[in-house]
Amino acid sequence: VVIAAALLAIVPPLALGYAWNEWIHRALIFLVISCPCALVISVPLSFFGGIGGASKRGVLVKGSNYLEVLADAEIVVFDKTGTLTKGVFNVTAEARLLELAALAESYSDHPISRSLREAYGKELETARVSDVEELSGRGVRAEIDGHTVCAGNDKLMKEAGVPWHPCHRIGTTVHVSLDGEYVGHIVISDELKPDAAEAIAELKRR
């Protein structure tokens, strides 16, 4: 097919004096009609190339249809911890408050839960803990030494009917209540990755 297309583009102009532009154009039409798979294959190959290029940069794309959706995206939502931040936390709290929070979070594998346990720095007596309930997007409720402890965000305090007050310090705030009484809050601060601000600014420019 390629040889026939080349002959169609060259022979008429050379042998019969026809215009080059017209016969090159006809040769290309002939090539596409005779071998349309070349164009058909080029579309999925471009998607495969995009998915492969993204994976080299550490971005996993579920499928080609998601690449098409990205072209029309106007809002991008990030999971902050470990994505925009380093996931290395500094915990600020007094000892008793930290003990209650660490015990309540002792069965959770969330990065904030791990940071609370690490900040506590002692062996946790998990036998003191029972009826642990992880509340998605809010925190943890548990029984510690027979007392109900809630450790989590503002939503959890409202749900438990516990009066709380906001913290003026920058960071993630973990409020702690004991038997329905507010006992204080823990401030957990994370550090931004060096390229996070630049990456978000680049997204906005696009």
Coordinates of N, CA and C in Angstrom, one line a residue:
V1 N 0.8 -1.2 0.0 CA 0.0 0.0 0.0 C 0.9 1.3 0.0
V2 N 1.9 1.2 0.8 CA 2.8 2.4 0.8 C 3.5 2.6 -0.5
I3 N 4.0 1.5 -1.1 CA 4.6 1.6 -2.5 C 3.6 2.1 -3.5
A4 N 2.4 1.6 -3.5 CA 1.4 2.1 -4.4 C 1.1 3.6 -4.2
A5 N 1.0 4.0 -3.0 CA 0.8 5.5 -2.7 C 1.9 6.3 -3.2
A6 N 3.2 5.8 -3.0 CA 4.3 6.6 -3.4 C 4.3 6.7 -5.0
L7 N 4.0 5.6 -5.6 CA 3.9 5.7 -7.1 C 2.8 6.6 -7.6
L8 N 1.7 6.6 -6.9 CA 0.6 7.5 -7.2 C 1.0 9.0 -7.0
A9 N 1.8 9.2 -6.1 CA 2.2 10.6 -5.8 C 3.3 11.1 -6.8
I10 N 4.1 10.1 -7.3 CA 5.3 10.5 -8.1 C 5.0 10.4 -9.7
V11 N 4.4 9.2 -10.1 CA 4.3 8.9 -11.5 C 3.5 9.9 -12.3
P12 N 2.3 10.3 -11.9 CA 1.5 11.2 -12.7 C 2.2 12.6 -12.9
P13 N 2.8 13.2 -11.9 CA 3.5 14.4 -12.1 C 4.7 14.3 -13.0
L14 N 5.5 13.2 -12.8 CA 6.7 13.0 -13.7 C 6.3 12.6 -15.1
A15 N 5.4 11.6 -15.2 CA 5.2 11.1 -16.6 C 4.2 11.9 -17.4
L16 N 3.2 12.5 -16.7 CA 2.1 13.2 -17.4 C 2.1 14.7 -17.1
G17 N 2.9 15.2 -16.2 CA 3.0 16.6 -16.0 C 1.9 17.2 -15.1
Y18 N 1.3 16.3 -14.4 CA 0.2 16.8 -13.5 C 0.8 17.6 -12.3
A19 N 0.0 18.3 -11.6 CA 0.4 19.1 -10.5 C 0.8 18.2 -9.3
W20 N 2.0 18.5 -8.7 CA 2.5 17.7 -7.6 C 1.5 17.7 -6.4
N21 N 1.0 18.9 -6.0 CA 0.2 19.1 -4.8 C -1.1 18.2 -4.9
E22 N -1.7 18.2 -6.1 CA -2.9 17.4 -6.3 C -2.7 15.9 -6.1
W23 N -1.6 15.4 -6.7 CA -1.4 14.0 -6.7 C -0.8 13.5 -5.4
I24 N 0.0 14.4 -4.7 CA 0.4 14.0 -3.3 C -0.8 13.9 -2.4
H25 N -1.7 14.9 -2.6 CA -3.0 14.8 -1.8 C -3.7 13.5 -2.1
R26 N -3.9 13.2 -3.3 CA -4.6 11.9 -3.7 C -3.9 10.7 -3.1
A27 N -2.5 10.7 -3.2 CA -1.8 9.6 -2.6 C -2.0 9.4 -1.1
L28 N -2.1 10.5 -0.4 CA -2.4 10.5 1.0 C -3.8 10.0 1.3
I29 N -4.8 10.4 0.5 CA -6.1 9.9 0.6 C -6.2 8.4 0.4
F30 N -5.5 8.0 -0.7 CA -5.4 6.6 -1.0 C -4.8 5.8 0.1
L31 N -3.7 6.3 0.8 CA -3.0 5.7 1.9 C -4.0 5.5 3.0
V32 N -4.7 6.5 3.4 CA -5.6 6.5 4.5 C -6.8 5.5 4.3
I33 N -7.3 5.6 3.1 CA -8.4 4.7 2.7 C -8.0 3.2 2.7
S34 N -6.8 3.0 2.2 CA -6.3 1.6 2.1 C -5.8 1.0 3.4
C35 N -5.4 1.9 4.3 CA -4.8 1.4 5.6 C -5.3 2.3 6.7
P36 N -6.6 2.3 7.0 CA -7.1 3.2 8.1 C -6.6 2.8 9.5
C37 N -6.2 1.5 9.6 CA -5.7 1.1 10.9 C -4.6 1.9 11.5
A38 N -3.8 2.6 10.6 CA -2.7 3.4 11.1 C -3.3 4.6 11.9
L39 N -4.4 5.2 11.5 CA -5.0 6.2 12.2 C -5.7 5.7 13.5
V40 N -6.4 4.6 13.3 CA -7.1 4.0 14.4 C -6.2 3.6 15.6
I41 N -5.1 3.1 15.2 CA -4.1 2.6 16.3 C -3.5 3.8 16.9
S42 N -3.3 4.9 16.2 CA -2.6 6.1 16.8 C -3.4 6.7 18.0
V43 N -4.7 6.5 18.0 CA -5.5 7.1 19.1 C -5.2 6.3 20.4
P44 N -5.3 5.0 20.5 CA -5.0 4.3 21.8 C -3.5 4.4 22.1
L45 N -2.7 4.5 21.1 CA -1.2 4.6 21.4 C -0.9 5.9 22.1
S46 N -1.7 7.0 21.7 CA -1.4 8.3 22.4 C -1.9 8.2 23.9
F47 N -3.0 7.4 24.1 CA -3.4 7.2 25.5 C -2.4 6.4 26.3
F48 N -1.9 5.3 25.7 CA -0.9 4.5 26.3 C 0.4 5.3 26.7
G49 N 0.8 6.2 25.7 CA 1.9 7.0 25.9 C 1.7 8.0 27.1
G50 N 0.5 8.5 27.2 CA 0.1 9.4 28.3 C 0.1 8.7 29.6
I51 N -0.4 7.5 29.7 CA -0.5 6.8 30.9 C 1.0 6.4 31.3
G52 N 1.8 6.0 30.3 CA 3.1 5.6 30.6 C 4.0 6.8 31.1
G53 N 3.8 7.9 30.5 CA 4.5 9.1 30.9 C 4.1 9.6 32.3
A54 N 2.8 9.4 32.6 CA 2.4 9.8 34.0 C 2.9 8.8 35.0
S55 N 3.0 7.5 34.7 CA 3.5 6.6 35.7 C 5.0 6.8 36.0
K56 N 5.7 7.3 35.0 CA 7.2 7.6 35.2 C 7.3 8.7 36.2
R57 N 6.3 9.6 36.3 CA 6.3 10.7 37.3 C 5.6 10.3 38.6
G58 N 5.2 9.1 38.7 CA 4.6 8.6 40.0 C 3.1 8.9 40.0
V59 N 2.5 9.1 38.9 CA 1.0 9.3 38.8 C 0.4 8.1 38.2
L60 N -0.5 7.4 38.9 CA -1.2 6.3 38.3 C -2.6 6.7 37.8
V61 N -2.8 6.4 36.5 CA -4.1 6.7 35.9 C -4.8 5.4 35.7
K62 N -6.1 5.4 36.1 CA -6.8 4.1 36.0 C -7.1 3.6 34.6
G63 N -7.3 4.6 33.7 CA -7.6 4.2 32.3 C -7.6 5.4 31.4
S64 N -7.7 5.1 30.1 CA -7.6 6.2 29.1 C -8.8 7.2 29.2
N65 N -10.0 6.6 29.6 CA -11.2 7.5 29.8 C -10.9 8.6 30.8
Y66 N -10.1 8.3 31.8 CA -9.8 9.3 32.9 C -8.9 10.4 32.3
L67 N -8.0 10.1 31.4 CA -7.2 11.1 30.8 C -8.1 12.1 30.0
E68 N -9.1 11.6 29.3 CA -10.0 12.5 28.6 C -10.8 13.4 29.6
V69 N -11.2 12.8 30.7 CA -11.9 13.6 31.7 C -11.0 14.7 32.2
L70 N -9.7 14.5 32.4 CA -8.8 15.5 32.9 C -8.7 16.7 32.1
A71 N -9.0 16.5 30.8 CA -8.9 17.7 29.9 C -10.0 18.7 30.2
D72 N -11.1 18.3 30.8 CA -12.2 19.2 31.2 C -12.2 19.5 32.7
A73 N -11.2 19.0 33.4 CA -11.2 19.3 34.9 C -11.0 20.7 35.2
E74 N -11.8 21.2 36.1 CA -11.7 22.6 36.6 C -11.3 22.7 38.1
I75 N -11.6 21.6 38.8 CA -11.3 21.5 40.2 C -10.4 20.3 40.5
V76 N -9.3 20.5 41.3 CA -8.5 19.4 41.7 C -8.4 19.3 43.2
V77 N -8.7 18.1 43.7 CA -8.8 17.9 45.2 C -7.6 17.0 45.6
F78 N -6.8 17.4 46.6 CA -5.7 16.7 47.0 C -5.9 16.1 48.4
D79 N -5.4 14.9 48.6 CA -5.2 14.4 50.0 C -4.0 15.0 50.5
K80 N -4.1 15.8 51.6 CA -3.0 16.6 52.0 C -1.8 15.8 52.6
T81 N -2.1 14.9 53.5 CA -1.1 14.2 54.3 C -0.3 13.3 53.4
G82 N 1.0 13.5 53.2 CA 1.8 12.6 52.4 C 1.8 13.0 51.0
T83 N 0.9 13.9 50.6 CA 0.8 14.3 49.2 C 1.4 15.7 49.0
L84 N 0.8 16.6 49.7 CA 1.3 18.0 49.7 C 2.2 18.2 50.9
T85 N 2.1 17.4 51.9 CA 3.0 17.5 53.1 C 3.9 16.3 53.2
K86 N 4.9 16.4 54.0 CA 5.8 15.3 54.2 C 5.3 14.1 55.1
G87 N 4.2 14.4 55.8 CA 3.7 13.3 56.7 C 4.5 13.1 57.9
V88 N 5.3 14.1 58.3 CA 6.2 14.0 59.5 C 5.6 15.0 60.5
F89 N 5.0 14.6 61.5 CA 4.2 15.4 62.4 C 4.9 15.8 63.7
N90 N 4.7 17.1 64.1 CA 5.1 17.6 65.4 C 3.9 17.7 66.3
V91 N 3.9 17.0 67.4 CA 2.7 17.0 68.3 C 2.9 17.9 69.5
T92 N 2.0 18.8 69.8 CA 2.0 19.6 70.9 C 0.9 19.3 71.8
A93 N 1.2 18.8 73.1 CA 0.1 18.5 74.0 C 0.7 18.2 75.4
E94 N -0.2 18.3 76.4 CA 0.3 18.0 77.7 C 0.1 16.4 77.9
A95 N 0.8 15.9 78.9 CA 1.0 14.4 79.0 C -0.3 13.6 79.1
R96 N -1.2 14.1 80.0 CA -2.5 13.3 80.2 C -3.3 13.3 79.0
L97 N -3.4 14.5 78.3 CA -4.2 14.6 77.1 C -3.6 13.7 76.0
L98 N -2.3 13.7 75.9 CA -1.7 12.9 74.9 C -1.9 11.4 75.2
E99 N -1.9 11.0 76.4 CA -2.1 9.6 76.8 C -3.5 9.1 76.4
L100 N -4.5 9.9 76.7 CA -5.9 9.6 76.3 C -6.0 9.5 74.8
A101 N -5.5 10.4 74.0 CA -5.6 10.4 72.6 C -4.8 9.2 72.0
A102 N -3.6 8.9 72.5 CA -2.8 7.8 72.0 C -3.5 6.5 72.2
L103 N -4.1 6.3 73.4 CA -4.9 5.1 73.7 C -6.1 5.0 72.8
A104 N -6.8 6.1 72.6 CA -8.0 6.0 71.8 C -7.6 5.7 70.3
E105 N -6.5 6.2 69.9 CA -6.0 6.0 68.5 C -5.2 4.7 68.4
S106 N -5.1 3.9 69.4 CA -4.1 2.8 69.4 C -4.3 1.8 68.4
Y107 N -5.6 1.6 67.9 CA -5.9 0.6 66.9 C -6.0 1.2 65.5
S108 N -5.8 2.5 65.3 CA -5.9 3.1 64.0 C -4.5 3.1 63.3
D109 N -4.5 3.0 62.0 CA -3.3 3.1 61.2 C -3.2 4.4 60.5
H110 N -4.0 5.4 60.8 CA -3.9 6.7 60.1 C -2.6 7.4 60.5
P111 N -2.0 8.2 59.6 CA -0.8 8.9 59.9 C -0.8 9.7 61.2
I112 N -2.0 10.4 61.4 CA -2.1 11.2 62.6 C -2.1 10.3 63.9
S113 N -2.8 9.2 63.8 CA -2.8 8.2 64.9 C -1.4 7.7 65.2
R114 N -0.7 7.4 64.2 CA 0.7 6.9 64.4 C 1.5 8.0 65.1
S115 N 1.3 9.3 64.6 CA 2.1 10.4 65.2 C 1.8 10.6 66.7
L116 N 0.5 10.4 67.0 CA 0.1 10.5 68.5 C 0.8 9.5 69.3
R117 N 0.8 8.2 68.8 CA 1.4 7.1 69.5 C 3.0 7.4 69.7
E118 N 3.6 7.9 68.6 CA 5.0 8.1 68.6 C 5.3 9.2 69.6
A119 N 4.5 10.3 69.6 CA 4.7 11.4 70.5 C 4.5 11.0 72.0
Y120 N 3.6 10.0 72.2 CA 3.4 9.6 73.6 C 4.7 8.9 74.1
G121 N 5.3 8.1 73.2 CA 6.6 7.5 73.4 C 6.7 6.4 74.5
K122 N 5.6 5.9 74.9 CA 5.6 4.8 75.9 C 4.8 3.6 75.4
E123 N 5.0 2.5 76.0 CA 4.3 1.3 75.6 C 2.8 1.5 76.0
L124 N 1.9 1.3 75.0 CA 0.5 1.5 75.3 C -0.1 0.3 75.9
E125 N -0.9 0.5 77.0 CA -1.6 -0.6 77.6 C -2.9 -0.8 76.9
T126 N -2.9 -1.5 75.8 CA -4.1 -1.7 75.0 C -5.2 -2.4 75.7
A127 N -4.9 -3.1 76.8 CA -5.9 -3.8 77.6 C -6.9 -2.9 78.2
R128 N -6.4 -1.6 78.4 CA -7.3 -0.6 79.0 C -8.3 -0.1 78.0
V129 N -8.2 -0.4 76.8 CA -9.0 0.1 75.7 C -10.0 -0.9 75.2
S130 N -11.3 -0.5 75.0 CA -12.3 -1.4 74.5 C -13.3 -0.6 73.6
D131 N -14.1 -1.4 72.9 CA -15.2 -0.8 72.1 C -14.7 0.4 71.3
V132 N -13.6 0.2 70.5 CA -13.0 1.2 69.7 C -13.9 1.4 68.4
E133 N -14.2 2.6 68.1 CA -15.1 2.9 66.9 C -14.4 4.0 66.1
E134 N -14.0 3.6 64.9 CA -13.4 4.6 64.0 C -14.5 5.3 63.3
L135 N -14.6 6.6 63.3 CA -15.7 7.4 62.7 C -15.1 8.1 61.5
S136 N -15.4 7.7 60.3 CA -14.8 8.2 59.1 C -15.0 9.7 59.0
G137 N -13.9 10.4 58.8 CA -13.8 11.8 58.6 C -14.1 12.6 59.9
R138 N -14.1 11.9 61.0 CA -14.4 12.6 62.3 C -13.3 12.3 63.4
G139 N -13.0 11.0 63.6 CA -12.1 10.6 64.6 C -12.4 9.3 65.2
V140 N -12.2 9.1 66.5 CA -12.3 7.8 67.1 C -13.0 8.0 68.4
R141 N -13.9 7.0 68.7 CA -14.5 6.9 70.0 C -14.1 5.6 70.7
A142 N -13.8 5.6 71.9 CA -13.3 4.3 72.6 C -13.6 4.4 74.1
E143 N -13.6 3.2 74.7 CA -13.8 3.1 76.1 C -12.4 2.9 76.7
I144 N -12.0 3.8 77.6 CA -10.6 3.7 78.2 C -10.8 3.7 79.7
D145 N -10.4 2.6 80.4 CA -10.6 2.4 81.8 C -12.1 2.7 82.2
G146 N -13.0 2.2 81.3 CA -14.4 2.4 81.7 C -15.0 3.7 81.4
H147 N -14.2 4.6 80.8 CA -14.7 6.0 80.5 C -14.7 6.1 79.0
T148 N -15.7 6.9 78.5 CA -15.8 7.2 77.0 C -14.9 8.3 76.6
V149 N -14.0 8.0 75.7 CA -13.1 9.1 75.2 C -13.3 9.3 73.7
C150 N -13.5 10.5 73.3 CA -13.6 10.9 71.9 C -12.4 11.7 71.5
A151 N -11.8 11.3 70.4 CA -10.6 12.1 69.9 C -10.8 12.3 68.5
G152 N -10.9 13.6 68.1 CA -11.1 13.8 66.7 C -11.3 15.3 66.4
N153 N -12.0 15.6 65.3 CA -12.2 17.0 64.8 C -13.4 17.7 65.4
D154 N -13.7 18.9 64.9 CA -14.8 19.6 65.4 C -16.2 18.9 65.2
K155 N -16.3 18.2 64.0 CA -17.5 17.4 63.8 C -17.8 16.4 64.8
L156 N -16.8 15.7 65.3 CA -16.9 14.7 66.3 C -17.4 15.3 67.6
M157 N -16.8 16.5 68.0 CA -17.3 17.1 69.2 C -18.7 17.6 69.1
K158 N -19.1 18.1 68.0 CA -20.5 18.5 67.8 C -21.5 17.3 67.9
E159 N -21.0 16.2 67.3 CA -21.8 14.9 67.3 C -22.0 14.4 68.7
A160 N -20.9 14.5 69.5 CA -20.9 14.0 70.9 C -21.6 15.0 71.8
G161 N -22.0 16.2 71.3 CA -22.6 17.2 72.2 C -21.6 17.8 73.2
V162 N -20.3 17.9 72.8 CA -19.3 18.4 73.7 C -19.0 19.9 73.3
P163 N -19.1 20.8 74.2 CA -18.7 22.2 73.9 C -17.1 22.2 73.7
W164 N -16.7 22.8 72.7 CA -15.3 22.9 72.4 C -14.9 24.3 71.9
H165 N -13.6 24.6 71.9 CA -13.2 25.9 71.4 C -12.1 25.8 70.4
P166 N -12.1 26.6 69.4 CA -11.1 26.5 68.3 C -9.7 26.8 68.8
C167 N -8.7 26.4 68.1 CA -7.3 26.6 68.4 C -6.7 27.7 67.5
H168 N -5.9 28.6 68.1 CA -5.4 29.7 67.3 C -4.1 29.3 66.6
R169 N -3.5 28.1 67.0 CA -2.3 27.7 66.4 C -2.5 27.0 65.0
I170 N -1.5 27.1 64.1 CA -1.7 26.5 62.8 C -1.3 25.0 62.9
G171 N -2.2 24.2 62.3 CA -2.0 22.7 62.2 C -3.3 22.0 62.4
T172 N -3.2 20.7 62.4 CA -4.4 19.8 62.6 C -4.7 19.7 64.0
T173 N -6.0 20.1 64.4 CA -6.4 20.0 65.8 C -7.1 18.8 66.1
V174 N -6.7 18.0 67.1 CA -7.4 16.9 67.6 C -8.0 17.2 69.0
H175 N -9.3 17.3 69.0 CA -10.0 17.6 70.3 C -10.2 16.3 71.0
V176 N -10.2 16.4 72.4 CA -10.4 15.2 73.2 C -11.4 15.5 74.3
S177 N -12.4 14.5 74.4 CA -13.4 14.7 75.5 C -13.4 13.4 76.3
L178 N -13.8 13.5 77.6 CA -13.8 12.4 78.5 C -15.2 12.4 79.1
D179 N -15.9 11.3 78.9 CA -17.3 11.2 79.4 C -18.1 12.5 79.1
G180 N -18.0 13.0 77.9 CA -18.8 14.1 77.5 C -18.3 15.5 77.9
E181 N -17.2 15.5 78.6 CA -16.6 16.8 79.0 C -15.3 17.0 78.2
Y182 N -15.2 18.3 77.8 CA -14.1 18.7 77.0 C -12.8 18.8 77.8
V183 N -11.7 18.1 77.5 CA -10.5 18.1 78.3 C -9.4 18.8 77.6
G184 N -9.5 19.2 76.3 CA -8.5 19.9 75.7 C -8.3 19.5 74.2
H185 N -7.2 20.0 73.6 CA -6.9 19.7 72.2 C -5.4 19.5 72.0
I186 N -5.1 18.8 71.0 CA -3.7 18.5 70.6 C -3.5 19.1 69.2
V187 N -2.4 19.8 69.1 CA -2.1 20.5 67.8 C -1.0 19.6 67.1
I188 N -1.3 19.2 65.8 CA -0.4 18.4 65.1 C 0.0 19.2 63.8
S189 N 1.2 19.5 63.7 CA 1.7 20.3 62.6 C 2.5 19.5 61.6
D190 N 2.3 19.7 60.3 CA 3.0 18.9 59.3 C 3.8 19.9 58.5
E191 N 4.7 19.5 57.7 CA 5.6 20.3 56.9 C 5.3 20.1 55.4
L192 N 5.1 21.2 54.7 CA 4.9 21.1 53.2 C 6.1 20.6 52.5
K193 N 5.8 19.8 51.5 CA 6.9 19.3 50.6 C 7.4 20.5 49.8
P194 N 8.7 20.5 49.5 CA 9.3 21.7 48.8 C 8.7 22.1 47.5
D195 N 8.1 21.1 46.8 CA 7.6 21.5 45.5 C 6.0 21.6 45.5
A196 N 5.4 21.5 46.6 CA 3.9 21.5 46.7 C 3.4 22.8 46.2
A197 N 3.9 23.9 46.7 CA 3.4 25.2 46.3 C 3.6 25.5 44.8
E198 N 4.7 25.1 44.3 CA 5.0 25.3 42.8 C 4.1 24.4 42.0
A199 N 3.8 23.2 42.4 CA 2.9 22.3 41.7 C 1.5 22.8 41.6
I200 N 1.0 23.4 42.7 CA -0.4 23.9 42.7 C -0.4 25.2 41.9
A201 N 0.6 26.0 41.9 CA 0.7 27.2 41.1 C 0.7 26.9 39.6
E202 N 1.4 25.8 39.3 CA 1.4 25.3 37.9 C 0.1 24.8 37.4
L203 N -0.7 24.1 38.3 CA -2.0 23.7 38.0 C -2.9 24.8 37.7
K204 N -2.8 25.9 38.5 CA -3.7 27.1 38.4 C -3.4 27.8 37.0
R205 N -2.1 27.8 36.6 CA -1.8 28.4 35.4 C -2.4 27.7 34.2
R206 N -2.6 26.4 34.3 CA -3.1 25.6 33.2 C -4.6 25.7 33.2

